[in-house]
Amino acid sequence: MANIMTSWVDIPPGSDFPLENLPYGIFSSSRKSKRAGVALGDQIIDLYALNRLGYLKDLGFKSSVFRNDDLNDFIDLGKPVHKKLRQRLQYLFRSGARKIKQHASEILIDQKNAKMHMPIQVGDYTDFYSSKEHATNVGKMFRDPKNALLPNWKHMPVGYHGRSSSIYVSGTPIYRPYGQRMPAGAKKPVFGPSSRLDIELEMGTVIRGNTVQGQRLSTGDAESYIFGFVLFNDWSARDIQKWEYVPLGPFLGKNFASTISPWIVTLEALEPFRVAGPRQIPKVLPYLSYEGNKNFDIDLEVGLQSRNGDETIICQSNFRYMYWNVNQQIAHHTVNGCSLRTGDIMASGTISGKTKNSFGSMLELSWAGKNPIALKDGMIRTFLEDYDIVTLRGNASKEGLRIGFGEAKGQVLPAP
């Protein structure tokens, strides 16, 4: 059994946010403008108020860093500063701390009474394709079942640049996108709303720190540039994507919307959950080689709820399945000298396992529409219908310790 921390703040059993987690986000309420907060149990610690009361005074924070509309300036302060704040929060909110309890009403707000906002200003967003099982499934469906993976796939983390302006925080509705499609048997494309709207279960890596043009990061350097992780739903219009992707890859089928969870779980909080990744054959090129455990044992699930029905869990997967880990993704991303900036997001790509219930997209779960998915309310789905609600969840658990991510939720609305 791990030595679990206890707090004077009531933390419900099974909470995503124990004292060992302390994820960062941006919130507001009827009484408080946008500002930085930390989740603890069902509460949010108001970092601006905490600093104004003097509890962080000796750490040298300017109050303004906690009252911004995003966390970018705070993230830029660097890992040594983040570590000191993490230690201070664990000290202040531990069981037995007395002085600070008198200020509870000033520094704590119930999550039910808060509105969550985009935690970061995203400058650039890259989406990878790093699950061997997902890439194999897609290859079997659309190419050669015997040679599902393209020749380059086992030699580098394949990726593409997405659209940062269409990344939204959990709870933001998603409009069904329009685009060109080529229906089966048609001789020319048609225009209209997507009829094969899908989700992709992913994790997003939030970058900390700026690199300069020409600077290459090694797999060993990479973690110095990781602030933390979020749940990431890369909504996908499969019919638009299928028609447009040759020869340059995803465009309108992908860039209309992505949903992230509002809380950024730090790398430090996930240290106990490191695991070895899959064996990589053939041997990777030297710049992609790494030492130690770089994958993370994080259980993931996708819930689907029709407009008036109960939620059905349609997928249960795990972040540990990733063939290419985040260190390799960062090393490959910068090997040509491409610069990174604080707030950039690198999405993992769809996270699928070996079993059918662990496939991280409806494309795989329904096998391109051939195998309908049964919901609890008696409805069936091959792809998403209007007013469906999709919720991603994730947590890492070990010896009584649970580190959670909350939710990344979005509802599909009819095309405007």
GROMACS .gro file of C-alpha atoms in nm, residues 7-414:
model
  408
    7SER     CA    1  -0.588   1.655   0.361
    8TRP     CA    2  -0.801   1.882   0.581
    9VAL     CA    3  -1.009   1.935   0.266
   10ASP     CA    4  -1.267   1.660   0.228
   11ILE     CA    5  -1.161   1.437  -0.062
   12PRO     CA    6  -1.432   1.185  -0.155
   13PRO     CA    7  -1.326   0.821  -0.199
   14GLY     CA    8  -1.227   0.752  -0.558
   15SER     CA    9  -1.170   1.119  -0.637
   16ASP     CA   10  -0.957   1.201  -0.941
   17PHE     CA   11  -0.788   1.478  -0.746
   18PRO     CA   12  -0.608   1.370  -0.429
   19LEU     CA   13  -0.325   1.571  -0.274
   20GLU     CA   14  -0.077   1.372  -0.484
   21ASN     CA   15  -0.232   1.502  -0.808
   22LEU     CA   16  -0.283   1.883  -0.793
   23PRO     CA   17  -0.357   1.946  -1.162
   24TYR     CA   18  -0.371   2.302  -1.298
   25GLY     CA   19  -0.656   2.476  -1.479
   26ILE     CA   20  -0.824   2.811  -1.545
   27PHE     CA   21  -1.161   2.879  -1.382
   28SER     CA   22  -1.407   3.157  -1.309
   29SER     CA   23  -1.721   3.193  -1.100
   30SER     CA   24  -1.994   3.445  -1.028
   31ARG     CA   25  -1.758   3.609  -0.777
   32LYS     CA   26  -1.420   3.547  -0.935
   33SER     CA   27  -1.279   3.646  -1.274
   34LYS     CA   28  -1.069   3.405  -1.481
   35ARG     CA   29  -0.771   3.280  -1.286
   36ALA     CA   30  -0.543   2.985  -1.219
   37GLY     CA   31  -0.662   2.708  -0.993
   38VAL     CA   32  -0.564   2.363  -0.871
   39ALA     CA   33  -0.813   2.078  -0.828
   40LEU     CA   34  -0.828   1.913  -0.485
   41GLY     CA   35  -1.114   1.672  -0.427
   42ASP     CA   36  -1.434   1.850  -0.529
   43GLN     CA   37  -1.276   2.190  -0.465
   44ILE     CA   38  -1.057   2.432  -0.657
   45ILE     CA   39  -0.767   2.608  -0.485
   46ASP     CA   40  -0.763   2.972  -0.596
   47LEU     CA   41  -0.390   3.035  -0.650
   48TYR     CA   42  -0.439   3.411  -0.690
   49ALA     CA   43  -0.617   3.438  -0.354
   50LEU     CA   44  -0.363   3.208  -0.191
   51ASN     CA   45  -0.079   3.428  -0.309
   52ARG     CA   46  -0.254   3.751  -0.206
   53LEU     CA   47  -0.293   3.612   0.145
   54GLY     CA   48   0.084   3.564   0.163
   55TYR     CA   49   0.103   3.185   0.162
   56LEU     CA   50   0.326   3.183  -0.145
   57LYS     CA   51   0.506   3.510  -0.073
   58ASP     CA   52   0.852   3.364  -0.018
   59LEU     CA   53   0.829   3.174  -0.348
   60GLY     CA   54   0.846   3.503  -0.536
   61PHE     CA   55   0.525   3.481  -0.741
   62LYS     CA   56   0.376   3.792  -0.895
   63SER     CA   57  -0.001   3.786  -0.841
   64SER     CA   58  -0.056   3.860  -1.208
   65VAL     CA   59   0.077   3.518  -1.312
   66PHE     CA   60  -0.226   3.359  -1.144
   67ARG     CA   61  -0.484   3.603  -1.284
   68ASN     CA   62  -0.417   3.554  -1.652
   69ASP     CA   63  -0.664   3.401  -1.894
   70ASP     CA   64  -0.430   3.106  -1.945
   71LEU     CA   65  -0.144   2.921  -1.772
   72ASN     CA   66   0.125   2.997  -2.032
   73ASP     CA   67   0.318   3.254  -1.824
   74PHE     CA   68   0.304   3.027  -1.520
   75ILE     CA   69   0.420   2.727  -1.724
   76ASP     CA   70   0.710   2.938  -1.855
   77LEU     CA   71   0.845   2.985  -1.501
   78GLY     CA   72   1.000   2.640  -1.526
   79LYS     CA   73   1.007   2.307  -1.348
   80PRO     CA   74   1.202   2.418  -1.036
   81VAL     CA   75   0.931   2.677  -0.963
   82HIS     CA   76   0.650   2.429  -1.033
   83LYS     CA   77   0.814   2.179  -0.798
   84LYS     CA   78   0.833   2.435  -0.515
   85LEU     CA   79   0.467   2.530  -0.557
   86ARG     CA   80   0.363   2.164  -0.563
   87GLN     CA   81   0.550   2.102  -0.237
   88ARG     CA   82   0.401   2.414  -0.077
   89LEU     CA   83   0.046   2.316  -0.170
   90GLN     CA   84   0.093   1.967  -0.030
   91TYR     CA   85   0.226   2.122   0.293
   92LEU     CA   86  -0.056   2.378   0.326
   93PHE     CA   87  -0.340   2.137   0.255
   94ARG     CA   88  -0.214   1.832   0.444
   95SER     CA   89  -0.403   1.701   0.743
   96GLY     CA   90  -0.293   1.887   1.055
   97ALA     CA   91  -0.233   2.222   0.884
   98ARG     CA   92  -0.428   2.472   1.095
   99LYS     CA   93  -0.357   2.836   1.014
  100ILE     CA   94  -0.476   2.819   0.654
  101LYS     CA   95  -0.812   2.664   0.743
  102GLN     CA   96  -0.941   3.002   0.863
  103HIS     CA   97  -0.914   3.125   0.502
  104ALA     CA   98  -1.096   2.827   0.348
  105SER     CA   99  -1.387   3.036   0.218
  106GLU     CA  100  -1.146   3.274   0.043
  107ILE     CA  101  -0.919   3.019  -0.122
  108LEU     CA  102  -1.154   2.729  -0.202
  109ILE     CA  103  -1.445   2.713  -0.442
  110ASP     CA  104  -1.666   2.413  -0.513
  111GLN     CA  105  -1.609   2.280  -0.863
  112LYS     CA  106  -1.987   2.274  -0.915
  113ASN     CA  107  -1.991   2.653  -0.881
  114ALA     CA  108  -1.702   2.717  -1.120
  115LYS     CA  109  -1.679   2.744  -1.496
  116MET     CA  110  -1.372   2.588  -1.654
  117HIS     CA  111  -1.192   2.751  -1.947
  118MET     CA  112  -0.916   2.657  -2.190
  119PRO     CA  113  -0.618   2.612  -1.958
  120ILE     CA  114  -0.357   2.723  -2.213
  121GLN     CA  115  -0.318   2.934  -2.521
  122VAL     CA  116  -0.229   2.675  -2.783
  123GLY     CA  117   0.018   2.806  -3.038
  124ASP     CA  118   0.059   2.489  -3.241
  125TYR     CA  119  -0.090   2.142  -3.231
  126THR     CA  120   0.055   1.822  -3.376
  127ASP     CA  121  -0.136   1.496  -3.399
  128PHE     CA  122   0.060   1.172  -3.404
  129TYR     CA  123  -0.035   0.823  -3.520
  130SER     CA  124   0.147   0.625  -3.253
  131SER     CA  125  -0.072   0.323  -3.172
  132LYS     CA  126   0.036   0.015  -3.365
  133GLU     CA  127  -0.302  -0.148  -3.310
  134HIS     CA  128  -0.492   0.154  -3.442
  135ALA     CA  129  -0.266   0.196  -3.746
  136THR     CA  130  -0.296  -0.177  -3.818
  137ASN     CA  131  -0.675  -0.172  -3.794
  138VAL     CA  132  -0.702   0.124  -4.032
  139GLY     CA  133  -0.458  -0.043  -4.272
  140LYS     CA  134  -0.661  -0.364  -4.271
  141MET     CA  135  -0.982  -0.176  -4.346
  142PHE     CA  136  -0.857   0.048  -4.623
  143ARG     CA  137  -0.541  -0.109  -4.765
  144ASP     CA  138  -0.393  -0.458  -4.753
  145PRO     CA  139  -0.493  -0.678  -4.455
  146LYS     CA  140  -0.164  -0.868  -4.492
  147ASN     CA  141   0.050  -0.554  -4.506
  148ALA     CA  142  -0.154  -0.312  -4.300
  149LEU     CA  143   0.129  -0.084  -4.184
  150LEU     CA  144   0.293   0.146  -4.436
  151PRO     CA  145   0.672   0.096  -4.479
  152ASN     CA  146   0.767   0.404  -4.273
  153TRP     CA  147   0.544   0.337  -3.972
  154LYS     CA  148   0.785   0.130  -3.760
  155HIS     CA  149   1.073   0.366  -3.831
  156MET     CA  150   0.933   0.698  -3.705
  157PRO     CA  151   0.639   0.853  -3.519
  158VAL     CA  152   0.414   0.958  -3.806
  159GLY     CA  153   0.225   1.284  -3.748
  160TYR     CA  154   0.063   1.587  -3.905
  161HIS     CA  155   0.003   1.948  -3.801
  162GLY     CA  156  -0.351   2.022  -3.684
  163ARG     CA  157  -0.545   2.340  -3.617
  164SER     CA  158  -0.494   2.498  -3.275
  165SER     CA  159  -0.783   2.747  -3.318
  166SER     CA  160  -1.038   2.465  -3.304
  167ILE     CA  161  -0.924   2.303  -2.979
  168TYR     CA  162  -1.200   2.349  -2.721
  169VAL     CA  163  -1.232   2.285  -2.349
  170SER     CA  164  -1.460   2.009  -2.218
  171GLY     CA  165  -1.829   2.098  -2.231
  172THR     CA  166  -1.809   2.296  -2.555
  173PRO     CA  167  -2.065   2.172  -2.813
  174ILE     CA  168  -1.930   2.048  -3.146
  175TYR     CA  169  -2.107   2.123  -3.474
  176ARG     CA  170  -2.126   1.852  -3.736
  177PRO     CA  171  -1.888   1.964  -4.012
  178TYR     CA  172  -1.963   2.021  -4.381
  179GLY     CA  173  -1.735   1.908  -4.659
  180GLN     CA  174  -1.697   1.713  -4.981
  181ARG     CA  175  -1.767   1.340  -4.978
  182MET     CA  176  -1.750   1.067  -5.241
  183PRO     CA  177  -2.032   0.822  -5.163
  184ALA     CA  178  -1.982   0.458  -5.258
  185GLY     CA  179  -2.063   0.406  -5.625
  186ALA     CA  180  -2.087   0.778  -5.701
  187LYS     CA  181  -1.912   0.928  -6.004
  188LYS     CA  182  -1.862   1.273  -5.857
  189PRO     CA  183  -1.835   1.419  -5.506
  190VAL     CA  184  -2.127   1.564  -5.313
  191PHE     CA  185  -2.128   1.849  -5.060
  192GLY     CA  186  -2.299   1.844  -4.723
  193PRO     CA  187  -2.269   1.754  -4.357
  194SER     CA  188  -2.056   1.454  -4.261
  195SER     CA  189  -2.250   1.130  -4.215
  196ARG     CA  190  -1.956   0.947  -4.057
  197LEU     CA  191  -1.866   1.164  -3.760
  198ASP     CA  192  -1.627   0.989  -3.526
  199ILE     CA  193  -1.414   1.036  -3.214
  200GLU     CA  194  -1.054   0.948  -3.136
  201LEU     CA  195  -0.945   0.859  -2.785
  202GLU     CA  196  -0.610   1.032  -2.730
  203MET     CA  197  -0.385   1.195  -2.472
  204GLY     CA  198  -0.238   1.540  -2.526
  205THR     CA  199   0.110   1.643  -2.411
  206VAL     CA  200   0.138   2.009  -2.305
  207ILE     CA  201   0.477   2.159  -2.389
  208ARG     CA  202   0.674   2.374  -2.145
  209GLY     CA  203   0.953   2.595  -2.274
  210ASN     CA  204   1.068   2.738  -2.603
  211THR     CA  205   1.331   2.603  -2.837
  212VAL     CA  206   1.504   2.799  -3.111
  213GLN     CA  207   1.524   2.731  -3.482
  214GLY     CA  208   1.768   2.450  -3.551
  215GLN     CA  209   1.763   2.314  -3.193
  216ARG     CA  210   1.712   1.939  -3.177
  217LEU     CA  211   1.589   1.770  -2.860
  218SER     CA  212   1.698   1.419  -2.770
  219THR     CA  213   1.468   1.166  -2.609
  220GLY     CA  214   1.662   1.238  -2.290
  221ASP     CA  215   1.596   1.613  -2.317
  222ALA     CA  216   1.227   1.570  -2.394
  223GLU     CA  217   1.085   1.549  -2.042
  224SER     CA  218   1.232   1.888  -1.952
  225TYR     CA  219   0.983   2.024  -2.206
  226ILE     CA  220   0.675   1.838  -2.078
  227PHE     CA  221   0.448   2.029  -1.839
  228GLY     CA  222   0.174   1.770  -1.824
  229PHE     CA  223  -0.105   1.581  -1.995
  230VAL     CA  224  -0.473   1.621  -2.084
  231LEU     CA  225  -0.739   1.395  -2.228
  232PHE     CA  226  -0.781   1.468  -2.598
  233ASN     CA  227  -1.072   1.385  -2.830
  234ASP     CA  228  -0.976   1.440  -3.193
  235TRP     CA  229  -1.321   1.452  -3.354
  236SER     CA  230  -1.300   1.315  -3.709
  237ALA     CA  231  -1.526   1.323  -4.016
  238ARG     CA  232  -1.433   0.993  -4.176
  239ASP     CA  233  -1.616   1.043  -4.506
  240ILE     CA  234  -1.461   1.386  -4.562
  241GLN     CA  235  -1.122   1.252  -4.456
  242LYS     CA  236  -1.136   0.951  -4.691
  243TRP     CA  237  -1.201   1.168  -4.998
  244GLU     CA  238  -0.947   1.441  -4.922
  245TYR     CA  239  -0.648   1.270  -4.761
  246VAL     CA  240  -0.464   1.162  -5.079
  247PRO     CA  241  -0.197   1.289  -5.138
  248LEU     CA  242  -0.134   1.530  -4.848
  249GLY     CA  243  -0.319   1.376  -4.555
  250PRO     CA  244  -0.589   1.504  -4.314
  251PHE     CA  245  -0.740   1.849  -4.356
  252LEU     CA  246  -1.111   1.938  -4.322
  253GLY     CA  247  -1.194   1.593  -4.188
  254LYS     CA  248  -0.986   1.667  -3.880
  255ASN     CA  249  -0.942   2.041  -3.822
  256PHE     CA  250  -1.298   2.137  -3.727
  257ALA     CA  251  -1.280   2.040  -3.357
  258SER     CA  252  -1.079   1.875  -3.081
  259THR     CA  253  -1.183   1.858  -2.715
  260ILE     CA  254  -0.948   1.860  -2.416
  261SER     CA  255  -1.003   1.808  -2.045
  262PRO     CA  256  -0.971   2.130  -1.839
  263TRP     CA  257  -0.715   2.002  -1.590
  264ILE     CA  258  -0.349   1.952  -1.681
  265VAL     CA  259  -0.203   1.662  -1.483
  266THR     CA  260   0.168   1.719  -1.434
  267LEU     CA  261   0.445   1.479  -1.520
  268GLU     CA  262   0.543   1.472  -1.151
  269ALA     CA  263   0.200   1.341  -1.049
  270LEU     CA  264   0.234   1.052  -1.294
  271GLU     CA  265   0.582   0.937  -1.187
  272PRO     CA  266   0.450   0.632  -0.994
  273PHE     CA  267   0.278   0.501  -1.307
  274ARG     CA  268   0.570   0.470  -1.547
  275VAL     CA  269   0.585   0.140  -1.736
  276ALA     CA  270   0.783  -0.011  -2.020
  277GLY     CA  271   0.646   0.037  -2.369
  278PRO     CA  272   0.607  -0.228  -2.642
  279ARG     CA  273   0.926  -0.374  -2.785
  280GLN     CA  274   1.017  -0.184  -3.100
  281ILE     CA  275   1.121  -0.402  -3.396
  282PRO     CA  276   1.315  -0.317  -3.607
  283LYS     CA  277   1.560  -0.127  -3.391
  284VAL     CA  278   1.497   0.247  -3.413
  285LEU     CA  279   1.747   0.500  -3.542
  286PRO     CA  280   1.981   0.639  -3.274
  287TYR     CA  281   1.799   0.971  -3.231
  288LEU     CA  282   1.483   0.778  -3.135
  289SER     CA  283   1.648   0.542  -2.888
  290TYR     CA  284   1.578   0.598  -2.518
  291GLU     CA  285   1.644   0.459  -2.172
  292GLY     CA  286   1.403   0.379  -1.891
  293ASN     CA  287   1.025   0.351  -1.874
  294LYS     CA  288   0.862   0.620  -2.089
  295ASN     CA  289   0.506   0.488  -2.116
  296PHE     CA  290   0.237   0.546  -1.854
  297ASP     CA  291  -0.022   0.306  -1.714
  298ILE     CA  292  -0.335   0.520  -1.749
  299ASP     CA  293  -0.675   0.353  -1.785
  300LEU     CA  294  -0.895   0.529  -2.040
  301GLU     CA  295  -1.260   0.498  -2.138
  302VAL     CA  296  -1.512   0.650  -2.376
  303GLY     CA  297  -1.878   0.694  -2.284
  304LEU     CA  298  -2.148   0.751  -2.547
  305GLN     CA  299  -2.492   0.884  -2.453
  306SER     CA  300  -2.778   0.936  -2.698
  307ARG     CA  301  -2.999   1.242  -2.660
  308ASN     CA  302  -3.241   1.087  -2.410
  309GLY     CA  303  -3.062   0.768  -2.314
  310ASP     CA  304  -2.819   0.640  -2.054
  311GLU     CA  305  -2.445   0.642  -2.112
  312THR     CA  306  -2.282   0.331  -2.256
  313ILE     CA  307  -1.908   0.271  -2.216
  314ILE     CA  308  -1.804   0.181  -2.570
  315CYS     CA  309  -1.427   0.166  -2.522
  316GLN     CA  310  -1.179   0.082  -2.244
  317SER     CA  311  -0.815   0.130  -2.334
  318ASN     CA  312  -0.481   0.229  -2.178
  319PHE     CA  313  -0.209   0.483  -2.258
  320ARG     CA  314   0.058   0.217  -2.200
  321TYR     CA  315  -0.028   0.061  -2.537
  322MET     CA  316   0.143   0.339  -2.734
  323TYR     CA  317   0.418   0.206  -2.963
  324TRP     CA  318   0.585   0.548  -2.993
  325ASN     CA  319   0.619   0.727  -2.658
  326VAL     CA  320   0.602   1.102  -2.598
  327ASN     CA  321   0.981   1.134  -2.564
  328GLN     CA  322   1.023   0.988  -2.911
  329GLN     CA  323   0.748   1.211  -3.046
  330ILE     CA  324   0.924   1.524  -2.918
  331ALA     CA  325   1.264   1.409  -3.045
  332HIS     CA  326   1.122   1.337  -3.390
  333HIS     CA  327   0.924   1.661  -3.397
  334THR     CA  328   1.239   1.869  -3.343
  335VAL     CA  329   1.494   1.660  -3.535
  336ASN     CA  330   1.463   1.889  -3.838
  337GLY     CA  331   1.509   2.199  -3.623
  338CYS     CA  332   1.138   2.279  -3.580
  339SER     CA  333   1.093   2.502  -3.275
  340LEU     CA  334   0.854   2.439  -2.987
  341ARG     CA  335   0.669   2.696  -2.778
  342THR     CA  336   0.506   2.688  -2.435
  343GLY     CA  337   0.144   2.581  -2.473
  344ASP     CA  338   0.196   2.366  -2.780
  345ILE     CA  339   0.004   2.038  -2.770
  346MET     CA  340   0.119   1.706  -2.908
  347ALA     CA  341  -0.166   1.456  -2.932
  348SER     CA  342  -0.081   1.088  -2.912
  349GLY     CA  343  -0.303   0.962  -3.190
  350THR     CA  344  -0.586   0.716  -3.131
  351ILE     CA  345  -0.508   0.482  -2.841
  352SER     CA  346  -0.623   0.130  -2.929
  353GLY     CA  347  -0.543  -0.202  -2.768
  354LYS     CA  348  -0.552  -0.556  -2.903
  355THR     CA  349  -0.910  -0.639  -2.799
  356LYS     CA  350  -1.222  -0.510  -2.973
  357ASN     CA  351  -1.350  -0.326  -2.666
  358SER     CA  352  -1.019  -0.134  -2.647
  359PHE     CA  353  -1.040   0.020  -2.995
  360GLY     CA  354  -1.023   0.398  -2.955
  361SER     CA  355  -1.248   0.509  -3.242
  362MET     CA  356  -1.593   0.422  -3.372
  363LEU     CA  357  -1.434   0.354  -3.709
  364GLU     CA  358  -1.263   0.055  -3.547
  365LEU     CA  359  -1.540  -0.036  -3.302
  366SER     CA  360  -1.795  -0.063  -3.586
  367TRP     CA  361  -1.531  -0.177  -3.837
  368ALA     CA  362  -1.611   0.102  -4.084
  369GLY     CA  363  -1.984   0.070  -4.019
  370LYS     CA  364  -2.016  -0.305  -4.073
  371ASN     CA  365  -2.066  -0.396  -3.705
  372PRO     CA  366  -2.317  -0.167  -3.528
  373ILE     CA  367  -2.249  -0.074  -3.164
  374ALA     CA  368  -2.536  -0.151  -2.925
  375LEU     CA  369  -2.619   0.112  -2.662
  376LYS     CA  370  -2.793   0.056  -2.327
  377ASP     CA  371  -3.107   0.234  -2.440
  378GLY     CA  372  -3.156  -0.005  -2.733
  379MET     CA  373  -3.019   0.235  -2.991
  380ILE     CA  374  -2.735   0.134  -3.222
  381ARG     CA  375  -2.451   0.340  -3.363
  382THR     CA  376  -2.193   0.299  -3.634
  383PHE     CA  377  -2.094   0.667  -3.619
  384LEU     CA  378  -2.219   0.962  -3.416
  385GLU     CA  379  -2.570   1.101  -3.447
  386ASP     CA  380  -2.680   1.456  -3.370
  387TYR     CA  381  -2.712   1.531  -2.997
  388ASP     CA  382  -2.493   1.236  -2.895
  389ILE     CA  383  -2.270   1.315  -2.597
  390VAL     CA  384  -1.919   1.171  -2.590
  391THR     CA  385  -1.717   1.168  -2.266
  392LEU     CA  386  -1.351   1.066  -2.230
  393ARG     CA  387  -1.221   0.974  -1.884
  394GLY     CA  388  -0.885   0.858  -1.755
  395ASN     CA  389  -0.710   0.765  -1.433
  396ALA     CA  390  -0.397   0.593  -1.311
  397SER     CA  391  -0.435   0.369  -1.006
  398LYS     CA  392  -0.178   0.184  -0.798
  399GLU     CA  393  -0.175   0.056  -0.440
  400GLY     CA  394  -0.463   0.277  -0.332
  401LEU     CA  395  -0.337   0.589  -0.510
  402ARG     CA  396  -0.556   0.727  -0.789
  403ILE     CA  397  -0.452   1.013  -1.017
  404GLY     CA  398  -0.736   1.121  -1.247
  405PHE     CA  399  -0.790   1.360  -1.536
  406GLY     CA  400  -1.157   1.444  -1.496
  407GLU     CA  401  -1.352   1.446  -1.822
  408ALA     CA  402  -1.331   1.564  -2.181
  409LYS     CA  403  -1.693   1.594  -2.288
  410GLY     CA  404  -1.866   1.725  -2.597
  411GLN     CA  405  -2.211   1.706  -2.754
  412VAL     CA  406  -2.270   1.686  -3.127
  413LEU     CA  407  -2.502   1.956  -3.261
  414PRO     CA  408  -2.657   1.964  -3.610
   0.00000   0.00000   0.00000
